[in-house]
CSV table of C-alpha atoms and ligand atoms in Angstrom, one decimal:
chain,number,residue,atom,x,y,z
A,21,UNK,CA,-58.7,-29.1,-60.8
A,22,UNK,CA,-56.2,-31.6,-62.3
A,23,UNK,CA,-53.2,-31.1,-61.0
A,24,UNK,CA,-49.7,-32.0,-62.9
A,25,UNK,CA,-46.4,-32.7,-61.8
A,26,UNK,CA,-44.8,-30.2,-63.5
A,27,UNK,CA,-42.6,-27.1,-62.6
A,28,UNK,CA,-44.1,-25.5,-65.4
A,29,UNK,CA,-47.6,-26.1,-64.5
A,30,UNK,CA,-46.4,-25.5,-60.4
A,31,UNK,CA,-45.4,-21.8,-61.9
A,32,UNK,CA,-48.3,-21.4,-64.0
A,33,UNK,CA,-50.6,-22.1,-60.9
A,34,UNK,CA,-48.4,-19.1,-59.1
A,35,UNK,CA,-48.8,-16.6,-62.1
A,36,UNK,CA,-53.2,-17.2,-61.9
A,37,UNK,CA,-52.6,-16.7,-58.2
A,38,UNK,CA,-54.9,-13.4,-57.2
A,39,UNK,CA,-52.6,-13.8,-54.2
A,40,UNK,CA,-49.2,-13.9,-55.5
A,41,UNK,CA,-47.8,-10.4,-54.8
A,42,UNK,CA,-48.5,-11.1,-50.6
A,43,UNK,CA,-45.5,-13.4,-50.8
A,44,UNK,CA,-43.4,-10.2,-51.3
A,45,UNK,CA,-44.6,-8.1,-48.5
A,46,UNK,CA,-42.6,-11.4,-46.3
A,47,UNK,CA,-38.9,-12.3,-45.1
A,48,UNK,CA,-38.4,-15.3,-46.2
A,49,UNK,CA,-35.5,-17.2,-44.9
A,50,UNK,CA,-32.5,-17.6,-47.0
A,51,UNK,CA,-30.4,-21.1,-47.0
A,52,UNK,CA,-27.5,-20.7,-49.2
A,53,UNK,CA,-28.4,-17.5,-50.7
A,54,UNK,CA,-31.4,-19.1,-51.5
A,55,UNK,CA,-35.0,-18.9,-50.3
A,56,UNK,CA,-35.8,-21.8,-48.3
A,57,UNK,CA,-39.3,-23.6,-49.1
A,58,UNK,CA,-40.7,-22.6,-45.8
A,59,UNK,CA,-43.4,-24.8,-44.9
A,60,UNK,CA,-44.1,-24.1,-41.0
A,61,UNK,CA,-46.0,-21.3,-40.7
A,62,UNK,CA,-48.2,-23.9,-38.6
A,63,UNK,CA,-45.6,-23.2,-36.0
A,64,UNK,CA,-44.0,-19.8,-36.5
A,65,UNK,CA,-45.3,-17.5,-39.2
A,66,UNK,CA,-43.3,-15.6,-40.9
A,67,UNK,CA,-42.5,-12.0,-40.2
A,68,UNK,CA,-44.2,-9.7,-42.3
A,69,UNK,CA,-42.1,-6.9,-43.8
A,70,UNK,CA,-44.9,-4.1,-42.2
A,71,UNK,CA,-44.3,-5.4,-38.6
A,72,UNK,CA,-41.1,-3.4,-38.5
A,73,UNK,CA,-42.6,-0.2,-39.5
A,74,UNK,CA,-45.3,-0.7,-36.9
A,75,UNK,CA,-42.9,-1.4,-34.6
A,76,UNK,CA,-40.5,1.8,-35.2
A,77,UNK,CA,-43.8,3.7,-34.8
A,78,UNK,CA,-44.6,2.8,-31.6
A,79,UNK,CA,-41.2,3.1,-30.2
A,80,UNK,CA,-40.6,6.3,-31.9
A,81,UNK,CA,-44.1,7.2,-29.8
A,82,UNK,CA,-42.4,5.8,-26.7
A,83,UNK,CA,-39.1,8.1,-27.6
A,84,UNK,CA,-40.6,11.2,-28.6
A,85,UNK,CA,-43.7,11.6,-26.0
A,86,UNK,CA,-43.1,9.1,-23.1
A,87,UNK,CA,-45.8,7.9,-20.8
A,88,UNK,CA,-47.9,10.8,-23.3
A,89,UNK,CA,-48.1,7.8,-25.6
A,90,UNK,CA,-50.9,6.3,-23.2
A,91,UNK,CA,-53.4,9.4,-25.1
A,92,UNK,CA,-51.6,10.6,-27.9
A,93,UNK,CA,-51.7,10.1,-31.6
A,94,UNK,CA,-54.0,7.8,-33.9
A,95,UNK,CA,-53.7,4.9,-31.6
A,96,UNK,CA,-53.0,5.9,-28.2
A,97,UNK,CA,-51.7,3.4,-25.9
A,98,UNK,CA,-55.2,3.7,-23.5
A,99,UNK,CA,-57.1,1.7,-26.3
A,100,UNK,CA,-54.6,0.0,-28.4
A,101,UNK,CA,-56.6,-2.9,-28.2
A,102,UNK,CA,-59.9,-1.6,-29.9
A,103,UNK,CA,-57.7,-1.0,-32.8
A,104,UNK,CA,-57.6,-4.7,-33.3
A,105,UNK,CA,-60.9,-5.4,-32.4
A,106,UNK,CA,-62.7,-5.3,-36.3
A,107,UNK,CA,-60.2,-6.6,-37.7
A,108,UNK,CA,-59.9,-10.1,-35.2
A,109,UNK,CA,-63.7,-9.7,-35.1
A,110,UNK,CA,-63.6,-10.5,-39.1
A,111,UNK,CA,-61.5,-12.8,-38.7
A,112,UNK,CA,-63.0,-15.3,-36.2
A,113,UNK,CA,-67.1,-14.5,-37.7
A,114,UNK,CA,-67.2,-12.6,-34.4
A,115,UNK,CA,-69.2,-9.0,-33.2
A,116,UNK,CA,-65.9,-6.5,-32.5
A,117,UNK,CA,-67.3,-6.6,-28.6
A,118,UNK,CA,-67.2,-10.3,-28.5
A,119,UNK,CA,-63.2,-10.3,-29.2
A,120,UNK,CA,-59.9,-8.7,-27.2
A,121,UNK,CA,-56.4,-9.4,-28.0
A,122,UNK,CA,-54.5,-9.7,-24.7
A,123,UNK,CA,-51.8,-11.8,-23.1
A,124,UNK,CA,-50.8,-15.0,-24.7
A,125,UNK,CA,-52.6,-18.6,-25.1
A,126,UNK,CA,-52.7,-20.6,-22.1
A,127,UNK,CA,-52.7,-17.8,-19.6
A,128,UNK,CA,-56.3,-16.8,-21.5
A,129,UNK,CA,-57.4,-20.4,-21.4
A,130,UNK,CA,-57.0,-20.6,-18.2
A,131,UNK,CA,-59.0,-17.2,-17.2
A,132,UNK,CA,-61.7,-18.9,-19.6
A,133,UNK,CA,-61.6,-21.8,-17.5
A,134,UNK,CA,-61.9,-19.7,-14.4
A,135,UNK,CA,-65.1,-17.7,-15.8
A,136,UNK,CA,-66.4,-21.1,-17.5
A,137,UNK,CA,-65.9,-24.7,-15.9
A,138,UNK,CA,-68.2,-24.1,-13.3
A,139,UNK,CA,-68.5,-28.1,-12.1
A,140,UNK,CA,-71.8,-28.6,-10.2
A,141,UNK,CA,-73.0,-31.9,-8.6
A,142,UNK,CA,-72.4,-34.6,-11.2
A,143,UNK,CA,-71.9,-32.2,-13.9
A,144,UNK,CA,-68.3,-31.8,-13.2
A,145,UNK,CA,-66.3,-33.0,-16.5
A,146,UNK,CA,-64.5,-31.7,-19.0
A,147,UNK,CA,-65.1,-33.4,-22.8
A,148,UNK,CA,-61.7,-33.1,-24.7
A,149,UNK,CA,-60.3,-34.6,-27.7
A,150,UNK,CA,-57.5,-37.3,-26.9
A,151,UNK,CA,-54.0,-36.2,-28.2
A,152,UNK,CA,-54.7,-32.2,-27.9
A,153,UNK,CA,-51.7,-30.2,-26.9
A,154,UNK,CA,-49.6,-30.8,-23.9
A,155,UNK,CA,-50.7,-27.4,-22.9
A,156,UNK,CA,-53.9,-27.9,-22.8
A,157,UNK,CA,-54.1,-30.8,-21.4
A,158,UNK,CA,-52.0,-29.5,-19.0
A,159,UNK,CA,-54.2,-27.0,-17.8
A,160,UNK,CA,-57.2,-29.0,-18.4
A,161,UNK,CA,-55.7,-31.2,-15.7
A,162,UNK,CA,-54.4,-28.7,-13.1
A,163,UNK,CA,-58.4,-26.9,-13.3
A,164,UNK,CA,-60.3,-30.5,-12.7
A,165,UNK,CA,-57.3,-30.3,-9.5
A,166,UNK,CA,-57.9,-26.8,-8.5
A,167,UNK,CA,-61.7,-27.6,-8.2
A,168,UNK,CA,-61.3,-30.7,-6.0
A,169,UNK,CA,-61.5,-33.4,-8.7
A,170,UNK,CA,-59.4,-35.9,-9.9
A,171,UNK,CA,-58.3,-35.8,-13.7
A,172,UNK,CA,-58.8,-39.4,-14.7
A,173,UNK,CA,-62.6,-39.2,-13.4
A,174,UNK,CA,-62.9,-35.8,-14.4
A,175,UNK,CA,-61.5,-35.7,-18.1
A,176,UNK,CA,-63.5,-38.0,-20.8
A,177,UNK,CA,-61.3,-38.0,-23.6
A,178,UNK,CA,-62.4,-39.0,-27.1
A,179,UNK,CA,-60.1,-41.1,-29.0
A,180,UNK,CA,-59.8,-41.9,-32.9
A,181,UNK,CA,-61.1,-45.5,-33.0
A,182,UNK,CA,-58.9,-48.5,-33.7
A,183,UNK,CA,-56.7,-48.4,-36.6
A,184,UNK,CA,-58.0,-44.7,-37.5
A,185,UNK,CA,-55.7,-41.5,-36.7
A,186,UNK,CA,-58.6,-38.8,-36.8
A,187,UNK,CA,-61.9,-38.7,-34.8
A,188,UNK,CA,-65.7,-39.0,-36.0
A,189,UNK,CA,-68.0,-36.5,-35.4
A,190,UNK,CA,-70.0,-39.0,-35.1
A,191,UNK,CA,-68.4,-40.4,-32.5
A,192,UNK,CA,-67.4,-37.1,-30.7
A,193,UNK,CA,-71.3,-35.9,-30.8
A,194,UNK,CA,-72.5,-39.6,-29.4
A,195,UNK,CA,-69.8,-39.5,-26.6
A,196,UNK,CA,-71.4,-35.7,-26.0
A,197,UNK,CA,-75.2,-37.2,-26.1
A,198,UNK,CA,-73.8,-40.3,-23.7
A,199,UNK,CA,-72.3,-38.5,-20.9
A,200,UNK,CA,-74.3,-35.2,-21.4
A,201,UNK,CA,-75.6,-34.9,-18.0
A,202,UNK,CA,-71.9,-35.1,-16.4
A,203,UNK,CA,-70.5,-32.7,-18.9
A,204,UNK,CA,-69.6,-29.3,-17.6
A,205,UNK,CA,-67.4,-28.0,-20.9
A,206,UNK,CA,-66.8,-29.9,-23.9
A,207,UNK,CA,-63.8,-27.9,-24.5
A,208,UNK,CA,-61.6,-29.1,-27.5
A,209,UNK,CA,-58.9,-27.7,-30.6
A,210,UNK,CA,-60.8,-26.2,-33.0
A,211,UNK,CA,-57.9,-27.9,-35.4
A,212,UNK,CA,-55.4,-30.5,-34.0
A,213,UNK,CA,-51.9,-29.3,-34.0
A,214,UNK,CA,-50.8,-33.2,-34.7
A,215,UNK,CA,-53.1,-34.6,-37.3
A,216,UNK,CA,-54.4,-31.3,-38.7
A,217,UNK,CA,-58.3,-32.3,-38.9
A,218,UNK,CA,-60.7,-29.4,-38.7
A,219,UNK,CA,-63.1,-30.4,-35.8
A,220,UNK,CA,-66.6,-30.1,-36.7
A,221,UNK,CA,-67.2,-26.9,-34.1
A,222,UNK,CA,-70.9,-26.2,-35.4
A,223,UNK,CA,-72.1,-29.4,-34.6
A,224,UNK,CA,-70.4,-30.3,-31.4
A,225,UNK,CA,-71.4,-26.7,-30.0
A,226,UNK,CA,-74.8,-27.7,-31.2
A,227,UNK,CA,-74.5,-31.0,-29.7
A,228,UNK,CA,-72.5,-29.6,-26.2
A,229,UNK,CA,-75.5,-26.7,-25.7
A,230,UNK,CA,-78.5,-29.6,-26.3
A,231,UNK,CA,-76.4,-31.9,-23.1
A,232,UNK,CA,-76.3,-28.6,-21.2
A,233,UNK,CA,-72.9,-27.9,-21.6
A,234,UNK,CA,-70.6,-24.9,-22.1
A,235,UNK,CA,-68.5,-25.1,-25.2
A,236,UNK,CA,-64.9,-24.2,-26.0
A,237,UNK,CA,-61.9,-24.0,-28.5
A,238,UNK,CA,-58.2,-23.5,-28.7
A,239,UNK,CA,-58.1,-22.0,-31.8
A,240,UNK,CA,-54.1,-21.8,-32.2
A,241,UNK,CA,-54.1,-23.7,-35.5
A,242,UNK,CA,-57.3,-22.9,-36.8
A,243,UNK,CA,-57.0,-18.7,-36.5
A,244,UNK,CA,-55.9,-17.5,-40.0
A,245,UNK,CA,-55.8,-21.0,-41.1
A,246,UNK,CA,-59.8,-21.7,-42.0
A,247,UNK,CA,-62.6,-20.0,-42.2
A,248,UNK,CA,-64.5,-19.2,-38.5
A,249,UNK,CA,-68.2,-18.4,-37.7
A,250,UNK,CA,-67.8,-18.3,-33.5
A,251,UNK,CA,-71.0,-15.9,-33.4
A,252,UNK,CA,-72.7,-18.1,-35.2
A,253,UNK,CA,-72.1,-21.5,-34.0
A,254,UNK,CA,-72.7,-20.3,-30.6
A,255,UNK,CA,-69.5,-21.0,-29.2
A,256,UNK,CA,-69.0,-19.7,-25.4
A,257,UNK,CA,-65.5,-19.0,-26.0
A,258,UNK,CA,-62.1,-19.9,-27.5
A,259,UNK,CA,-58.5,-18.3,-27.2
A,260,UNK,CA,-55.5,-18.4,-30.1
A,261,UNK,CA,-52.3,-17.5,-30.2
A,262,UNK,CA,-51.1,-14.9,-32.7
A,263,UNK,CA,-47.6,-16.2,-33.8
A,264,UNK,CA,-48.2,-19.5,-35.9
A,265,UNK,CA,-50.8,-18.7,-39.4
A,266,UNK,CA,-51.7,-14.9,-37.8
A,267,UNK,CA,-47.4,-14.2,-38.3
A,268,UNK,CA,-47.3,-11.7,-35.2
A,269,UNK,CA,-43.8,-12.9,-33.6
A,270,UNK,CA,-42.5,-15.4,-31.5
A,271,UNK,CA,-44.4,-15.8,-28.0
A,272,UNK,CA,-47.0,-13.5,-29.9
A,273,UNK,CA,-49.9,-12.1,-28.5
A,274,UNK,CA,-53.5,-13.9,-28.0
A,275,UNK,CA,-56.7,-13.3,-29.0
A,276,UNK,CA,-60.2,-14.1,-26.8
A,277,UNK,CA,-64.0,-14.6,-27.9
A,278,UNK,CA,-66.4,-14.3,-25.1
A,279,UNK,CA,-70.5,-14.9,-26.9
A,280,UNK,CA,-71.9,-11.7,-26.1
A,281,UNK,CA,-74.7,-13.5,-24.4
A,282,UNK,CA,-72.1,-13.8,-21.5
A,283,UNK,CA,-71.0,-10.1,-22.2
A,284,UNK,CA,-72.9,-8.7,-19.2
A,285,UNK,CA,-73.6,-11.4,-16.8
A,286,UNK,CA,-72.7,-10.6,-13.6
A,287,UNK,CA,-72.9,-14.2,-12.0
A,288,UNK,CA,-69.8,-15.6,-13.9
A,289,UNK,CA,-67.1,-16.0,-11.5
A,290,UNK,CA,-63.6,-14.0,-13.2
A,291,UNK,CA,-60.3,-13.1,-12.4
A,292,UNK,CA,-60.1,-9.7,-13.0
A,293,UNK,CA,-57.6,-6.4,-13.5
A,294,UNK,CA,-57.8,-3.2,-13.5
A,295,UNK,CA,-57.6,-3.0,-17.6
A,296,UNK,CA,-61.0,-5.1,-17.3
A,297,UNK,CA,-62.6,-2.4,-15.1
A,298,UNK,CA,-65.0,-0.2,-16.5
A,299,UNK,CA,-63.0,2.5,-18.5
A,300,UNK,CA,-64.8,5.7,-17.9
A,301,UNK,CA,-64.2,5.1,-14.3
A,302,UNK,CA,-60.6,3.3,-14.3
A,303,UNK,CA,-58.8,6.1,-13.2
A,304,UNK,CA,-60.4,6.7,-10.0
A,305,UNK,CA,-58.9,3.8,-8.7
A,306,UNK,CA,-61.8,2.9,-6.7
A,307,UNK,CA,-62.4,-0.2,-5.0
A,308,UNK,CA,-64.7,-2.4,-6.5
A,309,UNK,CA,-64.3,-4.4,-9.5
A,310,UNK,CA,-67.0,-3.0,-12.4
A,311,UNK,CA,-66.2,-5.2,-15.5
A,312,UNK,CA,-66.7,-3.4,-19.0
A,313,UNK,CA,-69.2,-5.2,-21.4
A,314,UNK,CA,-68.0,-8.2,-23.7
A,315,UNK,CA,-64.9,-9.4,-24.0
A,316,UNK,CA,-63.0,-6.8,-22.8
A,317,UNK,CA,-63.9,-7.1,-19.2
A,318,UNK,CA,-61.8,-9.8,-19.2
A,319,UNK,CA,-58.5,-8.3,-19.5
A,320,UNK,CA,-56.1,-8.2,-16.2
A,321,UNK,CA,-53.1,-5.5,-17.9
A,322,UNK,CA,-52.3,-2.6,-19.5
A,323,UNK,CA,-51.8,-3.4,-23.1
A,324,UNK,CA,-48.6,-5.0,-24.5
A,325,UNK,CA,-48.0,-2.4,-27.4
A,326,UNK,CA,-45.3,-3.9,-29.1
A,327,UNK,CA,-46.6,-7.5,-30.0
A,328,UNK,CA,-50.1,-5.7,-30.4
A,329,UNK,CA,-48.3,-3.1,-32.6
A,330,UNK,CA,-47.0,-6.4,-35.0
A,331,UNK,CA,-50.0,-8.1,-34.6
A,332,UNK,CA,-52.0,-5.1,-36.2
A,333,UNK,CA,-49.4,-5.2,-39.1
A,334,UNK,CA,-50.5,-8.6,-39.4
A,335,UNK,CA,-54.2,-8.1,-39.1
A,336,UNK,CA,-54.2,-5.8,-41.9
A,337,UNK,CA,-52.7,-8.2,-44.4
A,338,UNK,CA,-55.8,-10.6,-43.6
A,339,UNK,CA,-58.6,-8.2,-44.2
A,340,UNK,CA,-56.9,-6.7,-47.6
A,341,UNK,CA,-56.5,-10.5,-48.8
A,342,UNK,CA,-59.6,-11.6,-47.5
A,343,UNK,CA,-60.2,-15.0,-45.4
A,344,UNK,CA,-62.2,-16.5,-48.1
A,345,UNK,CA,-59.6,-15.9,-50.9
A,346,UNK,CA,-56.8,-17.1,-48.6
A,347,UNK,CA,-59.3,-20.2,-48.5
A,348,UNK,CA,-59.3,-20.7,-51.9
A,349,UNK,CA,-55.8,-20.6,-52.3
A,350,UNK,CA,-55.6,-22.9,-49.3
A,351,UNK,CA,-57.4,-25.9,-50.7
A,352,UNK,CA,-55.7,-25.8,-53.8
A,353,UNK,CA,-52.1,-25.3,-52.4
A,354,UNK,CA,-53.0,-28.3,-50.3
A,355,UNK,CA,-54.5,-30.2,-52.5
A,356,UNK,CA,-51.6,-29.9,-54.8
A,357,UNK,CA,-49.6,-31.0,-51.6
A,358,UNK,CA,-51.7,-34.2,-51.6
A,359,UNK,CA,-51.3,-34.8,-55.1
A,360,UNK,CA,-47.6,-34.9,-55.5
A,361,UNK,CA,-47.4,-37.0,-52.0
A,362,UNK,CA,-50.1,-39.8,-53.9
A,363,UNK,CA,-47.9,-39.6,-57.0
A,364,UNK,CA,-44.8,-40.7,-55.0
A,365,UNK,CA,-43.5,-44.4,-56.0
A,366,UNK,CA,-44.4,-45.8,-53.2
A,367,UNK,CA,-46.1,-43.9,-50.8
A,368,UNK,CA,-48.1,-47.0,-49.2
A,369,UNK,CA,-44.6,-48.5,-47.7
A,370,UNK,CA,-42.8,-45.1,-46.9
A,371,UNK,CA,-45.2,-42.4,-45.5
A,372,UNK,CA,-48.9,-42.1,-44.8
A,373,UNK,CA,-51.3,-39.2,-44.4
A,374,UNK,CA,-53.2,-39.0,-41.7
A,375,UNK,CA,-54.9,-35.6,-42.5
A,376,UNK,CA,-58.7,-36.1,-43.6
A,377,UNK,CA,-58.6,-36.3,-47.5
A,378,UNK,CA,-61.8,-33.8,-47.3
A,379,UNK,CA,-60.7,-30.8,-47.8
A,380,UNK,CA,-63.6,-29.1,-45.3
A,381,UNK,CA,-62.1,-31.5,-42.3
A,382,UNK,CA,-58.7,-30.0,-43.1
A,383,UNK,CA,-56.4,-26.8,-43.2
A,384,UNK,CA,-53.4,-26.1,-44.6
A,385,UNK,CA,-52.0,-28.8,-43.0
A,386,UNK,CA,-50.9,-32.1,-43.9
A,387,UNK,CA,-49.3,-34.6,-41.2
A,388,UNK,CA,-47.0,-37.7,-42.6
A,389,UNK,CA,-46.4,-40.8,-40.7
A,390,UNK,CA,-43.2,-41.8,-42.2
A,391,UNK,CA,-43.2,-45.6,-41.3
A,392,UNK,CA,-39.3,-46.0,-41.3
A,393,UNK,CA,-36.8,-43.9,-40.8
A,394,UNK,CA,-38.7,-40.6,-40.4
A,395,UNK,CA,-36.1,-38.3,-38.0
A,396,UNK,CA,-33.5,-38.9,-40.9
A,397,UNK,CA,-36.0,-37.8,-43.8
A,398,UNK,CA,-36.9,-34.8,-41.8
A,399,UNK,CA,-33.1,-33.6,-40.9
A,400,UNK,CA,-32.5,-34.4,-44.8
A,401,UNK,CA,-35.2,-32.0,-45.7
A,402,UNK,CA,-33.6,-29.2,-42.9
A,403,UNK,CA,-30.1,-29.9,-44.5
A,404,UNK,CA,-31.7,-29.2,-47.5
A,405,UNK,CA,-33.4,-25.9,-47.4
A,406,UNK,CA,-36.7,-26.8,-46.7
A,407,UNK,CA,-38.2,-26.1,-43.2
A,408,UNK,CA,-40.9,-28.1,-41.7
A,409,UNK,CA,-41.8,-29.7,-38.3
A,410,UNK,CA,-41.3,-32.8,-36.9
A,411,UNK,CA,-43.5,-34.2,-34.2
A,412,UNK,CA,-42.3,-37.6,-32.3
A,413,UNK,CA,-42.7,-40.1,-32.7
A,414,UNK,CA,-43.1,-40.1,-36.1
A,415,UNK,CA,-44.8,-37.2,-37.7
A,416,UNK,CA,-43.4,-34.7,-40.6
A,417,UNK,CA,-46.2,-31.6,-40.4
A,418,UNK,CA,-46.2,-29.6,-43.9
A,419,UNK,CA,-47.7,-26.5,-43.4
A,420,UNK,CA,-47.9,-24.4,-47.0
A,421,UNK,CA,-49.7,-21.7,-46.3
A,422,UNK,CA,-51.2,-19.1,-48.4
A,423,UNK,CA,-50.0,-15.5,-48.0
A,424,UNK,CA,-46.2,-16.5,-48.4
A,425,UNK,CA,-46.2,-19.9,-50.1
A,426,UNK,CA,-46.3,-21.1,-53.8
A,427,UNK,CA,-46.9,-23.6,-55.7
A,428,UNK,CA,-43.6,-24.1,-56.7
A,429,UNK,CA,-42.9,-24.3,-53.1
A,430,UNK,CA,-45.2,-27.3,-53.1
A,431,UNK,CA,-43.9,-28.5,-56.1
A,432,UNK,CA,-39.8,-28.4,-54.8
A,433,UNK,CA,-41.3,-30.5,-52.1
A,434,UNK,CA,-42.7,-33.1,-53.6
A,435,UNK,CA,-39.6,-33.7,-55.8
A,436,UNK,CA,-37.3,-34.0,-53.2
A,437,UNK,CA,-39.7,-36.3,-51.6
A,438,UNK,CA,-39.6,-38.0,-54.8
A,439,UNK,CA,-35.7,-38.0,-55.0
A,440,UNK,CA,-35.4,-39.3,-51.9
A,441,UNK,CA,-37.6,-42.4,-52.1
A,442,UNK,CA,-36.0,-43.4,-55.5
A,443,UNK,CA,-32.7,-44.2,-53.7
B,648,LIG,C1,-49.2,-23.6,-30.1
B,648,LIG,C2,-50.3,-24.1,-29.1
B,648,LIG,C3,-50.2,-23.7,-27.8
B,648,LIG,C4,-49.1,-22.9,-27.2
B,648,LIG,O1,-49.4,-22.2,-26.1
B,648,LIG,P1,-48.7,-20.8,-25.7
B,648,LIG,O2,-49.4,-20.4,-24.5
B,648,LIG,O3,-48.9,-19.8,-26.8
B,648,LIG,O4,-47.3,-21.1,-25.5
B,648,LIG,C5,-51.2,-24.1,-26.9
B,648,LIG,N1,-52.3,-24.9,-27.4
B,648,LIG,C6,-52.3,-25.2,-28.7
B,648,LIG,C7,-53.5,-26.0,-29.2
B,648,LIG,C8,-51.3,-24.9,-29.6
B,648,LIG,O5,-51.4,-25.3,-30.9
């Protein structure tokens, strides 16, 4: 499409949007009286005006029928968490057993990592990319240490080459093929929070299972953001958070994906719970630990109703609008992004992108290196009604996404932008 840069065209783009009306069923924060151009739904959605109503239902349930809840009603409390399971199942390209929403994102990882590092002889390292989230590497680092190992020998980490800011897949799948015999998990973002490329997760599964590898992602800015096919690429697992594109509230609930070809087998060492014990039988509260099939024998806890209850709200809005349509309006929203950025003056000297140009290595996402002077463009931008995120040491994330955002959003953006490298 050619783009112009236009308010008029930005608002004509908004009334052709099939989209549009989700904006609406949003709070969007006011600066001013005004709406602010929200652009950091990579970091905390925004709250969707159903959540509250699902909320007020669950703790009218809570008033009105007590620990009654746990059978009662459309959703009792027992199985809140098969409510969700179709709905996260279409949204990851999973089977509803291969998915459970539970917990929140690192405590999952790290039962992942319990049921899948297994380190055996020399086959004892983790593949990961360099740069991935602090907590991740975090608990990358304290699993190499529970098993014995020492992190620098035990973590290979796969670095953008010189003078580049995003990896190869290329490079990533020869690193794979290099070291495969000493690999144990190539366990990676599925996109990275700081540079926003979309990893390549068909081929380096493909690549991980040919070394004889397991194979893993942290999906927390890739969930609700692009497209996923985790049944189909043969991913082992991967764990998300709920609260950044998925809009279910701060510290959020989680989501899992075990492969159902791990759904029964006995011989993978877990940490388990009695919510993970075999439900017909749970209530015996017999010793000996009988894990229910799929990804469900996984969880630990009774369900958290009230970030689940948000997260259905939130759920629901993604299956009525559709993943691929949201990925439609994704690209161009983006791409509009990237077009106003290339028109600036003189983009070269001020700011950079470091997001791949092609749109399939990309989300919504957009990162900008601002060469000088970054932390004062951002707080501009803040003092200024537009929210974003800033990333040291020099990184402005822009995050439009497309259930609340417009083009005219985009559009505001790039003027200011505009404005403010013309002084
Ligand atoms: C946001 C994010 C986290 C945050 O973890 P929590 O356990 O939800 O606090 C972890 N990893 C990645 C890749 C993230 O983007």
């Amino acid at each position: 499409m050619a783009f112009q840069n236009t308010l008029a065209f930005a608002q004509s783009l908004d009334q052709a949007d099939p989209l549009r009306s989700y904006r609406d069923q949003f709070h969007i924060p006011t600066f001013n009286g005004k709406d602010t151009v929200y652009l950091c739904g990579n970091s905390l959605g925004l709250q969707p005006k159903a959540a509250r109503a699902a909320l007020e239902e669950e703790m009218t349930k809570w008033a009105e029928l007590g620990v009654e809840g746990h059978f009662t009603g459309d959703t009792p409390w027992f199985t809140y968490h098969a409510a969700l399971a179709e709905p996260t199942a279409r949204l990851v390209g999973a089977l509803p057993q291969e998915v459970v929403v539970m917990n929140q994102l690192t405590v999952n990882l790290h039962l992942m990592l319990v049921s899948f590092y297994l380190p055996q002889g020399q086959r004892y390292k983790i593949l990961t990319e360099a740069g991935a989230f602090p907590s991740d590497q975090y608990a990358l680092e304290s699993q190499v240490k529970f098993h014995g190992f020492n992190p620098d020998a035990a973590i290979i980490e796969v670095a953008p080459r010189a003078g580049e800011h995003t990896l190869r897949t290329e490079d990533i799948l020869a690193v794979i093929r290099e070291k495969g015999s000493e690999i144990a998990l190539v366990m990676m973002g599925g996109v990275n929070y700081y540079t926003g490329q979309v990893f390549d997760m068909a081929a380096i599964s493909r690549e991980a299972h040919a070394a004889g590898a397991i194979c893993g992602f942290d999906l927390a800015h890739a969930a609700g953001n692009v497209p996923l096919q985790l049944h189909g690429w043969n991913v082992d697992f991967a764990v998300w958070c709920t609260y950044k594109y998925l809009n279910s509230g701060p510290g959020g609930t989680s989501g899992v994906f075990v492969h159902e070809r791990h759904a029964k087998n006995p011989d993978l060492p877990r940490f388990a719970g009695w919510w993970g014990h075999d439900q017909s039988v749970r209530f015996q509260m017999k010793k000996g630990f009988i894990p229910m099939p799929g990804a469900e024998g996984w969880q630990l806890s009774n369900s958290q109703i009230l970030p689940m209850a948000v997260h259905k709200a939130s759920l629901q809005m993604f299956d009525q609008a559709g993943m691929q349509n949201l990925r439609a309006k994704s690209e161009q929203l983006t791409g509009y992004l990237e077009f106003l950025i290339n028109e600036l003056a003189q983009p070269k000297e001020a700011l950079e992108v470091i997001t791949p140009k092609e749109p399939s290595a990309r989300g919504c996402q957009l990162s900008l290196l601002v060469h000088q002077n970054g932390r004062e463009l951002f707080e501009t931008l803040m003092a200024n009604g537009f929210i974003l995120d800033w990333r040291e040491p020099n990184v402005i994330r822009v995050a439009p996404t497309p259930l609340y955002n417009t083009f005219e959003d985009v559009f505001r953006f790039g003027q200011f932008l505009a404005a403010h490298f013309q002084k």
